[in-house]
Protein backbone atom coordinates (compact mmCIF):
# COMPACT_ATOMS: atom_id res chain seq x y z
CA UNK A 1 0.00 0.00 0.00
CA UNK A 2 1.67 3.17 -1.15
CA UNK A 3 1.33 6.83 -0.38
CA UNK A 4 -1.72 8.83 -1.42
CA UNK A 5 -1.47 12.47 -2.52
CA UNK A 6 -4.24 15.04 -2.28
CA UNK A 7 -4.00 18.80 -2.85
CA UNK A 8 -0.35 19.10 -1.84
CA UNK A 9 -0.69 16.67 1.08
CA UNK A 10 0.90 13.24 1.19
CA UNK A 11 -0.58 10.43 3.27
CA UNK A 12 1.76 7.53 4.04
CA UNK A 13 0.10 4.53 5.71
CA UNK A 14 2.00 1.98 7.77
CA UNK A 15 0.70 -0.85 9.91
CA UNK A 16 1.55 -3.78 12.15
CA UNK A 17 -0.18 -7.09 11.46
CA UNK A 18 0.88 -8.44 14.86
CA UNK A 19 -0.58 -5.50 16.80
CA UNK A 20 -3.53 -5.01 14.41
CA UNK A 21 -3.05 -1.24 14.30
CA UNK A 22 -1.53 1.36 12.05
CA UNK A 23 -1.06 5.02 11.33
CA UNK A 24 -1.26 7.38 8.41
CA UNK A 25 1.54 9.94 8.46
CA UNK A 26 0.38 13.24 6.98
CA UNK A 27 2.86 15.53 5.24
CA UNK A 28 2.34 18.93 3.60
CA UNK A 29 5.03 20.16 1.22
CA UNK A 30 7.45 17.62 2.71
CA UNK A 31 6.84 18.68 6.32
CA UNK A 32 5.32 16.24 8.82
CA UNK A 33 1.90 17.47 9.98
CA UNK A 34 0.48 14.69 12.16
CA UNK A 35 -0.20 11.00 12.61
CA UNK A 36 -3.68 9.52 12.26
CA UNK A 37 -3.93 6.21 14.14
CA UNK A 38 -6.31 3.37 13.28
CA UNK A 39 -6.94 -0.29 14.00
CA UNK A 40 -7.99 -3.16 11.73
CA UNK A 41 -8.62 -6.88 11.71
CA UNK A 42 -7.31 -9.50 9.34
CA UNK A 43 -4.00 -9.83 7.54
CA UNK A 44 -3.84 -6.17 6.55
CA UNK A 45 -6.03 -3.06 6.49
CA UNK A 46 -8.35 -2.81 3.51
CA UNK A 47 -7.51 -0.08 1.01
CA UNK A 48 -11.10 1.20 1.33
CA UNK A 49 -10.54 1.73 5.07
CA UNK A 50 -7.39 3.78 4.38
CA UNK A 51 -9.21 5.82 1.71
CA UNK A 52 -12.11 6.49 4.08
CA UNK A 53 -9.72 7.71 6.79
CA UNK A 54 -7.96 10.00 4.32
CA UNK A 55 -11.28 11.31 2.97
CA UNK A 56 -12.47 12.02 6.51
CA UNK A 57 -9.22 13.77 7.40
CA UNK A 58 -9.39 15.94 4.27
CA UNK A 59 -13.03 16.86 4.95
CA UNK A 60 -12.37 17.77 8.59
CA UNK A 61 -9.33 19.88 7.66
CA UNK A 62 -10.65 21.57 4.54
CA UNK A 63 -8.18 19.89 2.20
PDB file of N, CA, C and O in Angstrom, residues 6-61:
ATOM      1  N   UNK A   6      -3.031  14.240  -2.081  1.00  0.00           N
ATOM      2  CA  UNK A   6      -4.240  15.045  -2.277  1.00  0.00           C
ATOM      3  C   UNK A   6      -3.935  16.508  -2.013  1.00  0.00           C
ATOM      4  O   UNK A   6      -3.513  16.867  -0.911  1.00  0.00           O
ATOM      5  N   UNK A   7      -4.114  17.353  -3.000  1.00  0.00           N
ATOM      6  CA  UNK A   7      -3.997  18.803  -2.847  1.00  0.00           C
ATOM      7  C   UNK A   7      -2.740  19.247  -2.094  1.00  0.00           C
ATOM      8  O   UNK A   7      -2.801  20.064  -1.184  1.00  0.00           O
ATOM      9  N   UNK A   8      -1.602  18.702  -2.472  1.00  0.00           N
ATOM     10  CA  UNK A   8      -0.350  19.098  -1.837  1.00  0.00           C
ATOM     11  C   UNK A   8      -0.036  18.361  -0.538  1.00  0.00           C
ATOM     12  O   UNK A   8       0.987  18.615   0.080  1.00  0.00           O
ATOM     13  N   UNK A   9      -0.911  17.480  -0.126  1.00  0.00           N
ATOM     14  CA  UNK A   9      -0.688  16.668   1.079  1.00  0.00           C
ATOM     15  C   UNK A   9      -0.325  15.248   0.657  1.00  0.00           C
ATOM     16  O   UNK A   9      -0.831  14.745  -0.341  1.00  0.00           O
ATOM     17  N   UNK A  10       0.517  14.632   1.443  1.00  0.00           N
ATOM     18  CA  UNK A  10       0.903  13.242   1.190  1.00  0.00           C
ATOM     19  C   UNK A  10       0.544  12.421   2.432  1.00  0.00           C
ATOM     20  O   UNK A  10       0.881  12.796   3.550  1.00  0.00           O
ATOM     21  N   UNK A  11      -0.131  11.309   2.206  1.00  0.00           N
ATOM     22  CA  UNK A  11      -0.583  10.429   3.273  1.00  0.00           C
ATOM     23  C   UNK A  11       0.143   9.088   3.116  1.00  0.00           C
ATOM     24  O   UNK A  11      -0.041   8.405   2.114  1.00  0.00           O
ATOM     25  N   UNK A  12       0.970   8.752   4.098  1.00  0.00           N
ATOM     26  CA  UNK A  12       1.762   7.526   4.040  1.00  0.00           C
ATOM     27  C   UNK A  12       1.311   6.552   5.121  1.00  0.00           C
ATOM     28  O   UNK A  12       1.629   6.723   6.291  1.00  0.00           O
ATOM     29  N   UNK A  13       0.560   5.511   4.729  1.00  0.00           N
ATOM     30  CA  UNK A  13       0.104   4.534   5.714  1.00  0.00           C
ATOM     31  C   UNK A  13       1.193   3.519   6.070  1.00  0.00           C
ATOM     32  O   UNK A  13       2.035   3.167   5.243  1.00  0.00           O
ATOM     33  N   UNK A  14       1.175   3.096   7.318  1.00  0.00           N
ATOM     34  CA  UNK A  14       1.999   1.975   7.770  1.00  0.00           C
ATOM     35  C   UNK A  14       1.193   1.231   8.819  1.00  0.00           C
ATOM     36  O   UNK A  14       0.318   1.802   9.463  1.00  0.00           O
ATOM     37  N   UNK A  15       1.488  -0.060   8.967  1.00  0.00           N
ATOM     38  CA  UNK A  15       0.696  -0.846   9.907  1.00  0.00           C
ATOM     39  C   UNK A  15       1.483  -2.046  10.428  1.00  0.00           C
ATOM     40  O   UNK A  15       2.480  -2.444   9.855  1.00  0.00           O
ATOM     41  N   UNK A  16       0.988  -2.590  11.538  1.00  0.00           N
ATOM     42  CA  UNK A  16       1.551  -3.782  12.151  1.00  0.00           C
ATOM     43  C   UNK A  16       0.482  -4.871  12.166  1.00  0.00           C
ATOM     44  O   UNK A  16      -0.568  -4.691  12.794  1.00  0.00           O
ATOM     45  N   UNK A  17       0.762  -5.969  11.482  1.00  0.00           N
ATOM     46  CA  UNK A  17      -0.180  -7.088  11.457  1.00  0.00           C
ATOM     47  C   UNK A  17      -0.274  -7.718  12.843  1.00  0.00           C
ATOM     48  O   UNK A  17      -1.350  -8.085  13.303  1.00  0.00           O
ATOM     49  N   UNK A  18       0.848  -7.817  13.533  1.00  0.00           N
ATOM     50  CA  UNK A  18       0.877  -8.437  14.861  1.00  0.00           C
ATOM     51  C   UNK A  18       0.029  -7.650  15.844  1.00  0.00           C
ATOM     52  O   UNK A  18      -0.758  -8.217  16.602  1.00  0.00           O
ATOM     53  N   UNK A  19       0.166  -6.336  15.848  1.00  0.00           N
ATOM     54  CA  UNK A  19      -0.576  -5.503  16.799  1.00  0.00           C
ATOM     55  C   UNK A  19      -1.952  -5.090  16.290  1.00  0.00           C
ATOM     56  O   UNK A  19      -2.747  -4.525  17.042  1.00  0.00           O
ATOM     57  N   UNK A  20      -2.234  -5.341  15.013  1.00  0.00           N
ATOM     58  CA  UNK A  20      -3.525  -5.008  14.407  1.00  0.00           C
ATOM     59  C   UNK A  20      -3.843  -3.511  14.499  1.00  0.00           C
ATOM     60  O   UNK A  20      -4.980  -3.111  14.749  1.00  0.00           O
ATOM     61  N   UNK A  21      -2.822  -2.678  14.327  1.00  0.00           N
ATOM     62  CA  UNK A  21      -3.049  -1.238  14.303  1.00  0.00           C
ATOM     63  C   UNK A  21      -2.112  -0.599  13.287  1.00  0.00           C
ATOM     64  O   UNK A  21      -1.222  -1.244  12.748  1.00  0.00           O
ATOM     65  N   UNK A  22      -2.358   0.656  13.021  1.00  0.00           N
ATOM     66  CA  UNK A  22      -1.530   1.359  12.051  1.00  0.00           C
ATOM     67  C   UNK A  22      -1.665   2.852  12.222  1.00  0.00           C
ATOM     68  O   UNK A  22      -2.339   3.341  13.125  1.00  0.00           O
ATOM     69  N   UNK A  23      -1.016   3.562  11.317  1.00  0.00           N
ATOM     70  CA  UNK A  23      -1.061   5.017  11.334  1.00  0.00           C
ATOM     71  C   UNK A  23      -0.886   5.532   9.913  1.00  0.00           C
ATOM     72  O   UNK A  23      -0.253   4.887   9.075  1.00  0.00           O
ATOM     73  N   UNK A  24      -1.463   6.670   9.673  1.00  0.00           N
ATOM     74  CA  UNK A  24      -1.255   7.375   8.412  1.00  0.00           C
ATOM     75  C   UNK A  24      -0.480   8.630   8.760  1.00  0.00           C
ATOM     76  O   UNK A  24      -0.957   9.456   9.541  1.00  0.00           O
ATOM     77  N   UNK A  25       0.727   8.748   8.224  1.00  0.00           N
ATOM     78  CA  UNK A  25       1.537   9.938   8.460  1.00  0.00           C
ATOM     79  C   UNK A  25       1.182  10.970   7.400  1.00  0.00           C
ATOM     80  O   UNK A  25       1.198  10.682   6.203  1.00  0.00           O
ATOM     81  N   UNK A  26       0.826  12.160   7.869  1.00  0.00           N
ATOM     82  CA  UNK A  26       0.384  13.237   6.985  1.00  0.00           C
ATOM     83  C   UNK A  26       1.518  14.238   6.818  1.00  0.00           C
ATOM     84  O   UNK A  26       2.084  14.717   7.802  1.00  0.00           O
ATOM     85  N   UNK A  27       1.831  14.549   5.561  1.00  0.00           N
ATOM     86  CA  UNK A  27       2.862  15.531   5.236  1.00  0.00           C
ATOM     87  C   UNK A  27       2.278  16.605   4.333  1.00  0.00           C
ATOM     88  O   UNK A  27       1.405  16.322   3.506  1.00  0.00           O
ATOM     89  N   UNK A  28       2.735  17.830   4.489  1.00  0.00           N
ATOM     90  CA  UNK A  28       2.342  18.927   3.599  1.00  0.00           C
ATOM     91  C   UNK A  28       3.616  19.604   3.129  1.00  0.00           C
ATOM     92  O   UNK A  28       4.394  20.098   3.947  1.00  0.00           O
ATOM     93  N   UNK A  29       3.826  19.594   1.834  1.00  0.00           N
ATOM     94  CA  UNK A  29       5.032  20.158   1.221  1.00  0.00           C
ATOM     95  C   UNK A  29       6.298  19.601   1.879  1.00  0.00           C
ATOM     96  O   UNK A  29       7.236  20.319   2.179  1.00  0.00           O
ATOM     97  N   UNK A  30       6.289  18.294   2.147  1.00  0.00           N
ATOM     98  CA  UNK A  30       7.446  17.618   2.708  1.00  0.00           C
ATOM     99  C   UNK A  30       7.598  17.713   4.216  1.00  0.00           C
ATOM    100  O   UNK A  30       8.444  17.053   4.800  1.00  0.00           O
ATOM    101  N   UNK A  31       6.775  18.510   4.867  1.00  0.00           N
ATOM    102  CA  UNK A  31       6.844  18.675   6.319  1.00  0.00           C
ATOM    103  C   UNK A  31       5.809  17.786   7.001  1.00  0.00           C
ATOM    104  O   UNK A  31       4.646  17.755   6.603  1.00  0.00           O
ATOM    105  N   UNK A  32       6.235  17.079   8.054  1.00  0.00           N
ATOM    106  CA  UNK A  32       5.320  16.241   8.817  1.00  0.00           C
ATOM    107  C   UNK A  32       4.278  17.109   9.507  1.00  0.00           C
ATOM    108  O   UNK A  32       4.611  18.106  10.138  1.00  0.00           O
ATOM    109  N   UNK A  33       3.004  16.726   9.372  1.00  0.00           N
ATOM    110  CA  UNK A  33       1.895  17.471   9.984  1.00  0.00           C
ATOM    111  C   UNK A  33       1.382  16.729  11.216  1.00  0.00           C
ATOM    112  O   UNK A  33       1.316  17.294  12.302  1.00  0.00           O
ATOM    113  N   UNK A  34       0.975  15.487  11.033  1.00  0.00           N
ATOM    114  CA  UNK A  34       0.476  14.691  12.158  1.00  0.00           C
ATOM    115  C   UNK A  34       0.344  13.232  11.775  1.00  0.00           C
ATOM    116  O   UNK A  34       0.504  12.860  10.619  1.00  0.00           O
ATOM    117  N   UNK A  35      -0.007  12.429  12.781  1.00  0.00           N
ATOM    118  CA  UNK A  35      -0.195  10.999  12.612  1.00  0.00           C
ATOM    119  C   UNK A  35      -1.653  10.665  12.945  1.00  0.00           C
ATOM    120  O   UNK A  35      -2.152  11.063  13.990  1.00  0.00           O
ATOM    121  N   UNK A  36      -2.302   9.951  12.041  1.00  0.00           N
ATOM    122  CA  UNK A  36      -3.680   9.516  12.256  1.00  0.00           C
ATOM    123  C   UNK A  36      -3.649   8.013  12.520  1.00  0.00           C
ATOM    124  O   UNK A  36      -3.300   7.229  11.639  1.00  0.00           O
ATOM    125  N   UNK A  37      -3.992   7.620  13.752  1.00  0.00           N
ATOM    126  CA  UNK A  37      -3.926   6.206  14.141  1.00  0.00           C
ATOM    127  C   UNK A  37      -5.236   5.496  13.803  1.00  0.00           C
ATOM    128  O   UNK A  37      -6.300   6.106  13.804  1.00  0.00           O
ATOM    129  N   UNK A  38      -5.130   4.183  13.554  1.00  0.00           N
ATOM    130  CA  UNK A  38      -6.310   3.369  13.283  1.00  0.00           C
ATOM    131  C   UNK A  38      -6.030   1.925  13.672  1.00  0.00           C
ATOM    132  O   UNK A  38      -4.886   1.543  13.908  1.00  0.00           O
ATOM    133  N   UNK A  39      -7.084   1.139  13.740  1.00  0.00           N
ATOM    134  CA  UNK A  39      -6.938  -0.292  13.996  1.00  0.00           C
ATOM    135  C   UNK A  39      -7.672  -1.054  12.902  1.00  0.00           C
ATOM    136  O   UNK A  39      -8.503  -0.483  12.187  1.00  0.00           O
ATOM    137  N   UNK A  40      -7.368  -2.331  12.767  1.00  0.00           N
ATOM    138  CA  UNK A  40      -7.987  -3.155  11.730  1.00  0.00           C
ATOM    139  C   UNK A  40      -7.981  -4.601  12.178  1.00  0.00           C
ATOM    140  O   UNK A  40      -7.368  -4.949  13.190  1.00  0.00           O
ATOM    141  N   UNK A  41      -8.659  -5.446  11.436  1.00  0.00           N
ATOM    142  CA  UNK A  41      -8.625  -6.875  11.709  1.00  0.00           C
ATOM    143  C   UNK A  41      -8.275  -7.587  10.408  1.00  0.00           C
ATOM    144  O   UNK A  41      -8.501  -7.068   9.323  1.00  0.00           O
ATOM    145  N   UNK A  42      -7.704  -8.757  10.535  1.00  0.00           N
ATOM    146  CA  UNK A  42      -7.311  -9.504   9.344  1.00  0.00           C
ATOM    147  C   UNK A  42      -5.819  -9.415   9.093  1.00  0.00           C
ATOM    148  O   UNK A  42      -5.052  -8.990   9.948  1.00  0.00           O
ATOM    149  N   UNK A  43      -5.421  -9.801   7.889  1.00  0.00           N
ATOM    150  CA  UNK A  43      -4.004  -9.834   7.545  1.00  0.00           C
ATOM    151  C   UNK A  43      -3.429  -8.452   7.259  1.00  0.00           C
ATOM    152  O   UNK A  43      -2.224  -8.248   7.363  1.00  0.00           O
ATOM    153  N   UNK A  44      -4.273  -7.531   6.856  1.00  0.00           N
ATOM    154  CA  UNK A  44      -3.839  -6.165   6.548  1.00  0.00           C
ATOM    155  C   UNK A  44      -5.064  -5.265   6.475  1.00  0.00           C
ATOM    156  O   UNK A  44      -6.182  -5.749   6.296  1.00  0.00           O
ATOM    157  N   UNK A  45      -4.878  -3.951   6.607  1.00  0.00           N
ATOM    158  CA  UNK A  45      -6.033  -3.056   6.492  1.00  0.00           C
ATOM    159  C   UNK A  45      -6.505  -3.001   5.039  1.00  0.00           C
ATOM    160  O   UNK A  45      -5.685  -3.074   4.115  1.00  0.00           O
ATOM    161  N   UNK A  46      -7.781  -2.918   4.853  1.00  0.00           N
ATOM    162  CA  UNK A  46      -8.347  -2.807   3.506  1.00  0.00           C
ATOM    163  C   UNK A  46      -8.052  -1.421   2.946  1.00  0.00           C
ATOM    164  O   UNK A  46      -8.084  -0.426   3.668  1.00  0.00           O
ATOM    165  N   UNK A  47      -7.782  -1.362   1.645  1.00  0.00           N
ATOM    166  CA  UNK A  47      -7.510  -0.081   1.008  1.00  0.00           C
ATOM    167  C   UNK A  47      -8.689   0.880   1.187  1.00  0.00           C
ATOM    168  O   UNK A  47      -8.495   2.076   1.386  1.00  0.00           O
ATOM    169  N   UNK A  48      -9.906   0.359   1.141  1.00  0.00           N
ATOM    170  CA  UNK A  48     -11.098   1.203   1.329  1.00  0.00           C
ATOM    171  C   UNK A  48     -11.102   1.864   2.703  1.00  0.00           C
ATOM    172  O   UNK A  48     -11.555   2.998   2.850  1.00  0.00           O
ATOM    173  N   UNK A  49     -10.609   1.154   3.727  1.00  0.00           N
ATOM    174  CA  UNK A  49     -10.537   1.727   5.074  1.00  0.00           C
ATOM    175  C   UNK A  49      -9.547   2.890   5.091  1.00  0.00           C
ATOM    176  O   UNK A  49      -9.830   3.946   5.654  1.00  0.00           O
ATOM    177  N   UNK A  50      -8.394   2.720   4.449  1.00  0.00           N
ATOM    178  CA  UNK A  50      -7.392   3.784   4.381  1.00  0.00           C
ATOM    179  C   UNK A  50      -7.956   4.986   3.634  1.00  0.00           C
ATOM    180  O   UNK A  50      -7.828   6.129   4.068  1.00  0.00           O
ATOM    181  N   UNK A  51      -8.606   4.733   2.500  1.00  0.00           N
ATOM    182  CA  UNK A  51      -9.205   5.816   1.708  1.00  0.00           C
ATOM    183  C   UNK A  51     -10.257   6.573   2.518  1.00  0.00           C
ATOM    184  O   UNK A  51     -10.316   7.804   2.471  1.00  0.00           O
ATOM    185  N   UNK A  52     -11.077   5.858   3.266  1.00  0.00           N
ATOM    186  CA  UNK A  52     -12.114   6.493   4.085  1.00  0.00           C
ATOM    187  C   UNK A  52     -11.489   7.375   5.161  1.00  0.00           C
ATOM    188  O   UNK A  52     -11.981   8.480   5.427  1.00  0.00           O
ATOM    189  N   UNK A  53     -10.406   6.908   5.777  1.00  0.00           N
ATOM    190  CA  UNK A  53      -9.720   7.715   6.789  1.00  0.00           C
ATOM    191  C   UNK A  53      -9.124   8.982   6.176  1.00  0.00           C
ATOM    192  O   UNK A  53      -9.213  10.066   6.753  1.00  0.00           O
ATOM    193  N   UNK A  54      -8.536   8.844   5.000  1.00  0.00           N
ATOM    194  CA  UNK A  54      -7.961  10.004   4.316  1.00  0.00           C
ATOM    195  C   UNK A  54      -9.057  10.977   3.909  1.00  0.00           C
ATOM    196  O   UNK A  54      -8.931  12.187   4.105  1.00  0.00           O
ATOM    197  N   UNK A  55     -10.149  10.456   3.350  1.00  0.00           N
ATOM    198  CA  UNK A  55     -11.283  11.313   2.970  1.00  0.00           C
ATOM    199  C   UNK A  55     -11.818  12.086   4.170  1.00  0.00           C
ATOM    200  O   UNK A  55     -12.073  13.282   4.086  1.00  0.00           O
ATOM    201  N   UNK A  56     -11.973  11.396   5.291  1.00  0.00           N
ATOM    202  CA  UNK A  56     -12.473  12.018   6.506  1.00  0.00           C
ATOM    203  C   UNK A  56     -11.511  13.104   6.997  1.00  0.00           C
ATOM    204  O   UNK A  56     -11.930  14.197   7.368  1.00  0.00           O
ATOM    205  N   UNK A  57     -10.226  12.796   6.971  1.00  0.00           N
ATOM    206  CA  UNK A  57      -9.220  13.774   7.404  1.00  0.00           C
ATOM    207  C   UNK A  57      -9.265  15.016   6.518  1.00  0.00           C
ATOM    208  O   UNK A  57      -9.249  16.156   7.024  1.00  0.00           O
ATOM    209  N   UNK A  58      -9.343  14.811   5.216  1.00  0.00           N
ATOM    210  CA  UNK A  58      -9.392  15.935   4.272  1.00  0.00           C
ATOM    211  C   UNK A  58     -10.645  16.792   4.503  1.00  0.00           C
ATOM    212  O   UNK A  58     -10.567  18.018   4.493  1.00  0.00           O
ATOM    213  N   UNK A  59     -11.772  16.140   4.716  1.00  0.00           N
ATOM    214  CA  UNK A  59     -13.028  16.860   4.946  1.00  0.00           C
ATOM    215  C   UNK A  59     -12.964  17.679   6.233  1.00  0.00           C
ATOM    216  O   UNK A  59     -13.351  18.841   6.259  1.00  0.00           O
ATOM    217  N   UNK A  60     -12.457  17.092   7.294  1.00  0.00           N
ATOM    218  CA  UNK A  60     -12.369  17.773   8.593  1.00  0.00           C
ATOM    219  C   UNK A  60     -11.389  18.940   8.560  1.00  0.00           C
ATOM    220  O   UNK A  60     -11.534  19.900   9.331  1.00  0.00           O
ATOM    221  N   UNK A  61     -10.374  18.860   7.684  1.00  0.00           N
ATOM    222  CA  UNK A  61      -9.331  19.877   7.665  1.00  0.00           C
ATOM    223  C   UNK A  61      -9.393  20.788   6.434  1.00  0.00           C
ATOM    224  O   UNK A  61      -8.453  21.539   6.175  1.00  0.00           O
TER     225      UNK A  61
END
